[in-house]
Amino acid sequence: MSAAPAYSEDKSGSAGPGEPEYGHDPASGGIFSSDYKRHDDLKEMLDTNKDSLKLEAMKRIVAMIARGKNASDLFPAVVKNVACKNIEVKKLVYVYLVRYAEEQQDLALLSISTFQRGLKDPNQLIRASALRVLSSIRVPIIVPIMMLAIKEAASDMSPYVRKTAAHAIPKLYSLDSDQKDQLIEVIEKLLADKTTLVAGSVVMAFEEVCPERIDLIHKNYRKLCNLLIDVEEWGQVVIISMLTRYARTQFLSPTQNESLLEENPEKAFYGSEEDEAKGPGSEEAATAALPARKPYVMDPDHRLLLRNTKPLLQSRSAAVVMAVAQLYFHLAPKAEVGVIAKALVRLLRSHSEVQYVVLQNVATMSIKRRGMFEPYLKSFYIRSTDPTQIKILKLEVLTNLANETNIPTVLREFQTYIRSMDKDFVAATIQAIGRCATNIGRVRDTCLNGLVQLLSNRDELVVAESVVVIKKLLQMQPAQHGEIIKHLAKLTDNIQVPMARASILWLIGEYCEHVPKIAPDVLRKMAKSFTAEEDIVKLQVINLAAKLYLTNSKQTKLLTQYVLSLAKYDQNYDIRDRARFTRQLIVPSEQGGALSRHAKKLFLAPKPAPILESSFKDRDHFQLGSLSHLLNAKATGYQELPDWPEEAPDPSVRNVEVPEWTKCSSREKRKEKEKPFYSDSEGESGPTESADSEPESESESESKSSSGSGSGESSSESDSEDEDEEKGGGSESEQSEEEGEKKRKKTKKKKASEGHREGSSSEKGSDSSSSSESEETSEEEEEEEEPVETASWRKKTPPSSKSAPVAKEISLLDLEDFTPPSVQPVSPPMVVSTSLAADLEGLTLTDSSLVPSLLSPVSSTGRQELLHRVAGEGLAVDYAFSRQPFSGDPHMVSLHIYFSNNSETPIKGLHVGTPKLPAGISIQEFPEIESLAPGESTTTVMGINFCDSTQAANFQLCTQTRQFYVSIQPPVGELMAPVFMSENEFKKEQGKLTGMNEITEKLTLPDTCRSDHTVVQKVTATANLGRVPCGTSDEYRFAGRTLTSGSLVLLTLDARAAGAAQLTVNSEKMVIGTMLVKDVIQALTQ
């Protein structure tokens, strides 16, 4: 009993000069120490004037709480220290108070003035802790104080304090729901917050307090979509769940008329043969009827949500992946839902708890969208180590995925599962075999024979379950399976499981005409053992007796009367009632003969075969991923998923007007300040681009809408990480250098026009501060001067192409689309072969920028459909990437747009409507086409600045009467222009772009793709890159720059023996590099 006093003496003896010595830890709970004494010692330490002792005491108290021990009796001693000036002590005091303020409300109220002072503390952690403690005191009398504190905290400079204010809102609402209107004002204010720290918390408060007020979300919808990728995981789940319900109320269903391009939108996936037999006239009828209904065009905001949530499928959090999966399942078009399958299969490698939830959702999805999980069939194979509930869910998924193609594989799997020691699992497997037999008629006989073989199994449970399933299958074709019924009848002597015995008796009674000799004998045996049978078996014995009496009374009359007499005195009242009821029906008395005339109809009525359905069939009316879906019952607080609206609400409610100049100047200043810390190559790459960013992440982050389109709010945000990713850090860090570079470029252009250009790039950059800067500058000049010099070259060749404007507007590669004969003489330079140009590149050319343009063939994608003639009501529009500099802006990708009028009336006033584009993306419209006669075609040129992303540019093609929503998404290879450089320059630039800026993949080249010509052709067709000379024959080098930011893209293909090869891409834009590697590998290995 002396442990605690001894500890006190040690402490008091050493507490004088400095820190206390560590004796026996009072939080460790020694066997002989008394709680009273131990806590008394802690109280003494808390009452001292030394901060070090107080801190030590608080650490030990918090340790006690962490171990689950009760420290509530220390509340008075701890709460006195809330005014302590030591920050560390104060933090721990608030940690304690948050835990116990709800239990010790009276004592906490005494210190409420101290908490209010804490709200003004200069330390953000103290302010947040004070608010957290204040909101934990559940006393109605302090509601006004809490409300005032929340309002003040909502305007706090620190996002952490604002986050805590959002957490306090639901607490106050649960304490006093009358404060709802004031709390909604605070929520509205916090929803406008631009920081990722606050977003998740305020959406949670919105869900708790006012989930019906979707009008609060309108203005913040785009901002929430754009911030989503940077919010913490808990917040991502909450926001995605809320946005799922929001989208269901604001957008049209993407599946209402799934595909206009099938030309018969009425024809569903399961098209009838009658539709196919209608012949060619049906297509014309559909085409004629199509304009009567408005074609579905996805709202850009709907697309924004799908695009910004897609990268989160790669999140480390299973909850986030599940949230995105349910969003795609409920909101995405059928063609796009498949992307979630791979992510969900990845989650099956997690803990069994996660697997259980994921498999529940996969089982529901696989009923409606079977095709998306079929490629991953093997991922649902069952392991012997899986728990029973996981095995049964995997079995459910395998059964849902079974079709005529994979059923042999699935049945082989089931065959091995039947040998398992887990009896519940074996029973579920036999039921699954029955479902497969029901759903796939081709294997019904195979399954039935397999189940009959199981009847000879030693395990009684296997036999019993097989009998039950066979009974259901025989109901489908009873006439063909008389032998199986006889075989089952023989099993009545051996099988003791009540359900199996009852099933056999029901089968024999139902189909007694197929076994007229065996049925009476079975009844005789059952009459012998009637009193010892289970109730369910007795009921079926009575049924069998009644059916045999009605069909074969000569043989079974006495047996039936005997069975009914036994049942009349049975202990179970159900059996007694059934016996009396049956006797009156089949052996009527003098008075009750009216009903007995219909006895055969009652007992021997044809019964429909049972439909074996999945237990998950109707679960999708609950939102996937919710507790209600897991339990298949509505849980408290569950919010129903709204139905899609018939007509789309006004999309303009989501437009937000924000001045664009608000943050630009400060951003530029900040970049200028940062400039000295980076070398030129680092400055372009930027600090925020991470090595593990996915191909989608760039397009996701670039989804910021401009202020003109109504969501400049997010684009003007200075501290947004999305914006840093969007620019890749490159374009912004170059802004401060652009002005100086422009002056240098002007002088270079003058020199070039006068014929004084120097041969080497290092001489060109003589006015630069460093050699690396001069090389980068010279390469940019060569690229920028390309359109100027090609234009001047054109002027010299044919006498007919003298007019400068015509020569500038028409590109070399697309002359076949233009009728004027004056332009045709420009085409001969195209005959320069790639290999010849590569040989010439080693020489010093006077016009070096000409070579890359000659090396860039037309895009491999060729012409692509932009607007189908059916959807366009006769107007067909195609587009192609020309790979020529756009005359209006060198940063733009040049596209040729091909119009064709397939209708019988002229189309007038063809032009581009006001585009609604994300920030950074811009369009240079083509001149308006006044009229397009029936059967006429025309071609025009337009430019799009994709801002170095593969994000689609959405715009409208308008005529005088209609407008059509169209979308152009560029392949990553079209976002760059070729660059000419020597081998040494290539190696030097490649040396600067290592580490995270280098992506390497190994591949095997097929036999058809091992010649120099084929490799070069495939690479240049995939990406608009220029060939760089190389000293070795088995290495290929290509170089280019992205059009918008001018970032270098260097590609090296090292071909080795036996087709093995290694592809390396070096680029500051890591996302572009990753996507380029995928595209090139796909092109080379096809």
mmCIF file of N, CA and C in Angstrom, residues 416-460:
data_model
loop_
_atom_site.group_PDB
_atom_site.id
_atom_site.type_symbol
_atom_site.label_atom_id
_atom_site.label_comp_id
_atom_site.label_asym_id
_atom_site.label_seq_id
_atom_site.Cartn_x
_atom_site.Cartn_y
_atom_site.Cartn_z
ATOM 1 N N THR A 416 -15.910 -27.745 -57.407
ATOM 2 C CA THR A 416 -14.887 -27.839 -56.342
ATOM 3 C C THR A 416 -15.419 -27.293 -55.022
ATOM 4 N N TYR A 417 -16.317 -26.301 -55.100
ATOM 5 C CA TYR A 417 -16.838 -25.721 -53.858
ATOM 6 C C TYR A 417 -17.686 -26.725 -53.076
ATOM 7 N N ILE A 418 -18.325 -27.665 -53.779
ATOM 8 C CA ILE A 418 -19.219 -28.620 -53.117
ATOM 9 C C ILE A 418 -18.434 -29.515 -52.158
ATOM 10 N N ARG A 419 -17.137 -29.642 -52.403
ATOM 11 C CA ARG A 419 -16.307 -30.500 -51.530
ATOM 12 C C ARG A 419 -15.856 -29.772 -50.269
ATOM 13 N N SER A 420 -16.265 -28.511 -50.112
ATOM 14 C CA SER A 420 -15.821 -27.720 -48.959
ATOM 15 C C SER A 420 -16.345 -28.299 -47.653
ATOM 16 N N MET A 421 -15.645 -28.008 -46.574
ATOM 17 C CA MET A 421 -16.087 -28.444 -45.239
ATOM 18 C C MET A 421 -17.122 -27.489 -44.641
ATOM 19 N N ASP A 422 -17.270 -26.329 -45.255
ATOM 20 C CA ASP A 422 -18.213 -25.317 -44.761
ATOM 21 C C ASP A 422 -19.606 -25.651 -45.285
ATOM 22 N N LYS A 423 -20.479 -26.165 -44.411
ATOM 23 C CA LYS A 423 -21.774 -26.690 -44.849
ATOM 24 C C LYS A 423 -22.701 -25.587 -45.374
ATOM 25 N N ASP A 424 -22.686 -24.429 -44.747
ATOM 26 C CA ASP A 424 -23.530 -23.321 -45.234
ATOM 27 C C ASP A 424 -23.108 -22.918 -46.645
ATOM 28 N N PHE A 425 -21.822 -22.905 -46.867
ATOM 29 C CA PHE A 425 -21.290 -22.533 -48.178
ATOM 30 C C PHE A 425 -21.669 -23.575 -49.236
ATOM 31 N N VAL A 426 -21.613 -24.853 -48.863
ATOM 32 C CA VAL A 426 -21.983 -25.928 -49.799
ATOM 33 C C VAL A 426 -23.456 -25.800 -50.181
ATOM 34 N N ALA A 427 -24.303 -25.535 -49.187
ATOM 35 C CA ALA A 427 -25.735 -25.370 -49.464
ATOM 36 C C ALA A 427 -25.969 -24.193 -50.417
ATOM 37 N N ALA A 428 -25.245 -23.088 -50.178
ATOM 38 C CA ALA A 428 -25.386 -21.915 -51.046
ATOM 39 C C ALA A 428 -24.900 -22.224 -52.464
ATOM 40 N N THR A 429 -23.852 -23.060 -52.582
ATOM 41 C CA THR A 429 -23.333 -23.427 -53.904
ATOM 42 C C THR A 429 -24.373 -24.227 -54.691
ATOM 43 N N ILE A 430 -25.030 -25.160 -54.014
ATOM 44 C CA ILE A 430 -26.056 -25.976 -54.694
ATOM 45 C C ILE A 430 -27.210 -25.094 -55.156
ATOM 46 N N GLN A 431 -27.584 -24.119 -54.324
ATOM 47 C CA GLN A 431 -28.635 -23.170 -54.740
ATOM 48 C C GLN A 431 -28.169 -22.348 -55.948
ATOM 49 N N ALA A 432 -26.885 -22.002 -55.958
ATOM 50 C CA ALA A 432 -26.342 -21.234 -57.090
ATOM 51 C C ALA A 432 -26.387 -22.063 -58.376
ATOM 52 N N ILE A 433 -26.092 -23.355 -58.267
ATOM 53 C CA ILE A 433 -26.185 -24.230 -59.443
ATOM 54 C C ILE A 433 -27.617 -24.232 -59.958
ATOM 55 N N GLY A 434 -28.578 -24.301 -59.039
ATOM 56 C CA GLY A 434 -29.988 -24.258 -59.429
ATOM 57 C C GLY A 434 -30.344 -22.975 -60.153
ATOM 58 N N ARG A 435 -29.824 -21.846 -59.660
ATOM 59 C CA ARG A 435 -30.110 -20.560 -60.324
ATOM 60 C C ARG A 435 -29.507 -20.517 -61.722
ATOM 61 N N CYS A 436 -28.275 -21.046 -61.854
ATOM 62 C CA CYS A 436 -27.648 -21.087 -63.182
ATOM 63 C C CYS A 436 -28.478 -21.921 -64.146
ATOM 64 N N ALA A 437 -28.984 -23.049 -63.651
ATOM 65 C CA ALA A 437 -29.803 -23.921 -64.497
ATOM 66 C C ALA A 437 -31.100 -23.228 -64.910
ATOM 67 N N THR A 438 -31.659 -22.444 -64.014
ATOM 68 C CA THR A 438 -32.895 -21.715 -64.329
ATOM 69 C C THR A 438 -32.647 -20.625 -65.365
ATOM 70 N N ASN A 439 -31.556 -19.888 -65.193
ATOM 71 C CA ASN A 439 -31.296 -18.726 -66.054
ATOM 72 C C ASN A 439 -30.745 -19.108 -67.422
ATOM 73 N N ILE A 440 -29.993 -20.205 -67.493
ATOM 74 C CA ILE A 440 -29.340 -20.585 -68.754
ATOM 75 C C ILE A 440 -29.884 -21.955 -69.159
ATOM 76 N N GLY A 441 -30.863 -21.954 -70.051
ATOM 77 C CA GLY A 441 -31.553 -23.188 -70.431
ATOM 78 C C GLY A 441 -30.627 -24.245 -71.004
ATOM 79 N N ARG A 442 -29.546 -23.813 -71.656
ATOM 80 C CA ARG A 442 -28.632 -24.755 -72.316
ATOM 81 C C ARG A 442 -28.001 -25.729 -71.331
ATOM 82 N N VAL A 443 -27.796 -25.302 -70.081
ATOM 83 C CA VAL A 443 -27.100 -26.169 -69.117
ATOM 84 C C VAL A 443 -28.057 -26.768 -68.086
ATOM 85 N N ARG A 444 -29.361 -26.637 -68.336
ATOM 86 C CA ARG A 444 -30.314 -27.115 -67.332
ATOM 87 C C ARG A 444 -30.167 -28.616 -67.091
ATOM 88 N N ASP A 445 -30.097 -29.385 -68.190
ATOM 89 C CA ASP A 445 -29.972 -30.845 -68.033
ATOM 90 C C ASP A 445 -28.649 -31.214 -67.379
ATOM 91 N N THR A 446 -27.585 -30.521 -67.742
ATOM 92 C CA THR A 446 -26.268 -30.788 -67.142
ATOM 93 C C THR A 446 -26.326 -30.577 -65.630
ATOM 94 N N CYS A 447 -26.916 -29.449 -65.226
ATOM 95 C CA CYS A 447 -27.004 -29.133 -63.791
ATOM 96 C C CYS A 447 -27.868 -30.167 -63.070
ATOM 97 N N LEU A 448 -28.969 -30.555 -63.709
ATOM 98 C CA LEU A 448 -29.876 -31.512 -63.076
ATOM 99 C C LEU A 448 -29.184 -32.852 -62.879
ATOM 100 N N ASN A 449 -28.449 -33.296 -63.894
ATOM 101 C CA ASN A 449 -27.718 -34.566 -63.764
ATOM 102 C C ASN A 449 -26.663 -34.479 -62.673
ATOM 103 N N GLY A 450 -25.993 -33.332 -62.610
ATOM 104 C CA GLY A 450 -24.982 -33.142 -61.565
ATOM 105 C C GLY A 450 -25.591 -33.180 -60.177
ATOM 106 N N LEU A 451 -26.770 -32.568 -60.033
ATOM 107 C CA LEU A 451 -27.438 -32.558 -58.728
ATOM 108 C C LEU A 451 -27.925 -33.959 -58.362
ATOM 109 N N VAL A 452 -28.377 -34.726 -59.354
ATOM 110 C CA VAL A 452 -28.820 -36.100 -59.078
ATOM 111 C C VAL A 452 -27.637 -36.935 -58.588
ATOM 112 N N GLN A 453 -26.442 -36.689 -59.175
ATOM 113 C CA GLN A 453 -25.252 -37.410 -58.702
ATOM 114 C C GLN A 453 -24.921 -37.061 -57.262
ATOM 115 N N LEU A 454 -25.223 -35.828 -56.880
ATOM 116 C CA LEU A 454 -24.968 -35.420 -55.494
ATOM 117 C C LEU A 454 -25.874 -36.150 -54.509
ATOM 118 N N LEU A 455 -26.957 -36.724 -55.020
ATOM 119 C CA LEU A 455 -27.874 -37.436 -54.118
ATOM 120 C C LEU A 455 -27.218 -38.657 -53.493
ATOM 121 N N SER A 456 -26.138 -39.147 -54.112
ATOM 122 C CA SER A 456 -25.427 -40.298 -53.541
ATOM 123 C C SER A 456 -24.280 -39.857 -52.634
ATOM 124 N N ASN A 457 -24.210 -38.554 -52.337
ATOM 125 C CA ASN A 457 -23.155 -38.028 -51.472
ATOM 126 C C ASN A 457 -23.342 -38.529 -50.046
ATOM 127 N N ARG A 458 -22.235 -38.689 -49.353
ATOM 128 C CA ARG A 458 -22.324 -39.182 -47.964
ATOM 129 C C ARG A 458 -22.877 -38.125 -47.030
ATOM 130 N N ASP A 459 -22.675 -36.888 -47.396
ATOM 131 C CA ASP A 459 -23.116 -35.804 -46.506
ATOM 132 C C ASP A 459 -24.618 -35.571 -46.676
ATOM 133 N N GLU A 460 -25.318 -35.724 -45.589
ATOM 134 C CA GLU A 460 -26.783 -35.620 -45.636
ATOM 135 C C GLU A 460 -27.249 -34.216 -46.013
#
